Amino acid sequence: MTEEKKNSMTEAQTDKIIQKVQGAEEKIDTAKVALVTENSKMVSDDVIIEIVHAFKDIIIEFIHRKYQMLSK
């Protein structure tokens, strides 16, 4: 084989490898986006739970104060 053929074969192989790597990077990016979206949903759920608990505590405190005023 001549040097030019070897170089062109190497370039073709390199191009194929680069295309595969780019395809893999796109798949990884897609997976990252899906994970970030799922994580943000989980955080939102956690925040909602905390808000509900805080609201519950506020209502309980309000009821306690109301009954303390009535009992005096």
Coordinates of C-alpha atoms in Angstrom, one line a residue:
M1 CA 0.0 0.0 0.0
T2 CA 1.1 3.5 -0.7
E3 CA 1.5 6.1 2.0
E4 CA -1.5 8.1 0.6
K5 CA -3.8 5.1 0.8
K6 CA -2.8 4.4 4.4
N7 CA -3.4 8.0 5.3
S8 CA -6.8 8.1 3.6
M9 CA -7.8 4.9 5.4
T10 CA -6.6 6.3 8.7
E11 CA -8.6 9.5 8.0
A12 CA -11.7 7.5 7.2
Q13 CA -11.4 5.5 10.4
T14 CA -10.8 8.7 12.4
D15 CA -13.9 10.2 10.8
K16 CA -16.0 7.2 11.8
I17 CA -14.6 7.3 15.3
I18 CA -15.3 11.0 15.6
Q19 CA -18.9 10.4 14.4
K20 CA -19.4 7.6 16.9
V21 CA -18.0 9.8 19.7
Q22 CA -20.3 12.7 18.7
G23 CA -23.3 10.4 18.7
A24 CA -22.4 9.1 22.1
E25 CA -21.9 12.7 23.4
E26 CA -25.4 13.6 22.1
K27 CA -26.9 10.6 23.9
I28 CA -25.1 11.6 27.1
D29 CA -26.4 15.1 26.8
T30 CA -29.9 13.8 26.2
A31 CA -29.6 11.6 29.3
K32 CA -28.2 14.6 31.3
V33 CA -31.2 16.7 30.4
A34 CA -33.6 14.0 31.4
L35 CA -31.8 13.5 34.8
V36 CA -31.8 17.3 35.5
T37 CA -35.5 17.5 34.7
E38 CA -36.2 14.5 36.9
N39 CA -34.0 16.0 39.7
S40 CA -35.8 19.3 39.5
K41 CA -39.1 17.6 39.8
M42 CA -37.9 15.8 42.9
V43 CA -36.7 19.0 44.4
S44 CA -40.0 20.6 43.7
D45 CA -41.8 17.7 45.5
D46 CA -39.5 18.1 48.5
V47 CA -40.2 21.9 48.6
I48 CA -43.9 21.3 48.4
I49 CA -43.6 18.8 51.3
E50 CA -41.7 21.3 53.4
I51 CA -44.3 24.0 52.7
V52 CA -47.1 21.7 53.7
H53 CA -45.3 20.8 57.0
A54 CA -44.6 24.5 57.7
F55 CA -48.3 25.4 57.0
K56 CA -49.4 22.6 59.3
D57 CA -47.1 23.9 62.1
I58 CA -48.5 27.4 61.6
I59 CA -52.1 26.1 61.9
I60 CA -51.2 24.1 65.0
E61 CA -49.6 27.2 66.6
F62 CA -52.6 29.3 65.7
I63 CA -55.0 26.8 67.3
H64 CA -52.8 26.7 70.5
R65 CA -52.8 30.4 70.8
K66 CA -56.5 30.7 70.2
Y67 CA -57.3 28.2 72.9
Q68 CA -54.8 29.8 75.3
M69 CA -56.6 33.1 74.9
L70 CA -60.0 31.5 75.4
S71 CA -58.9 29.7 78.6
K72 CA -57.6 32.9 80.2

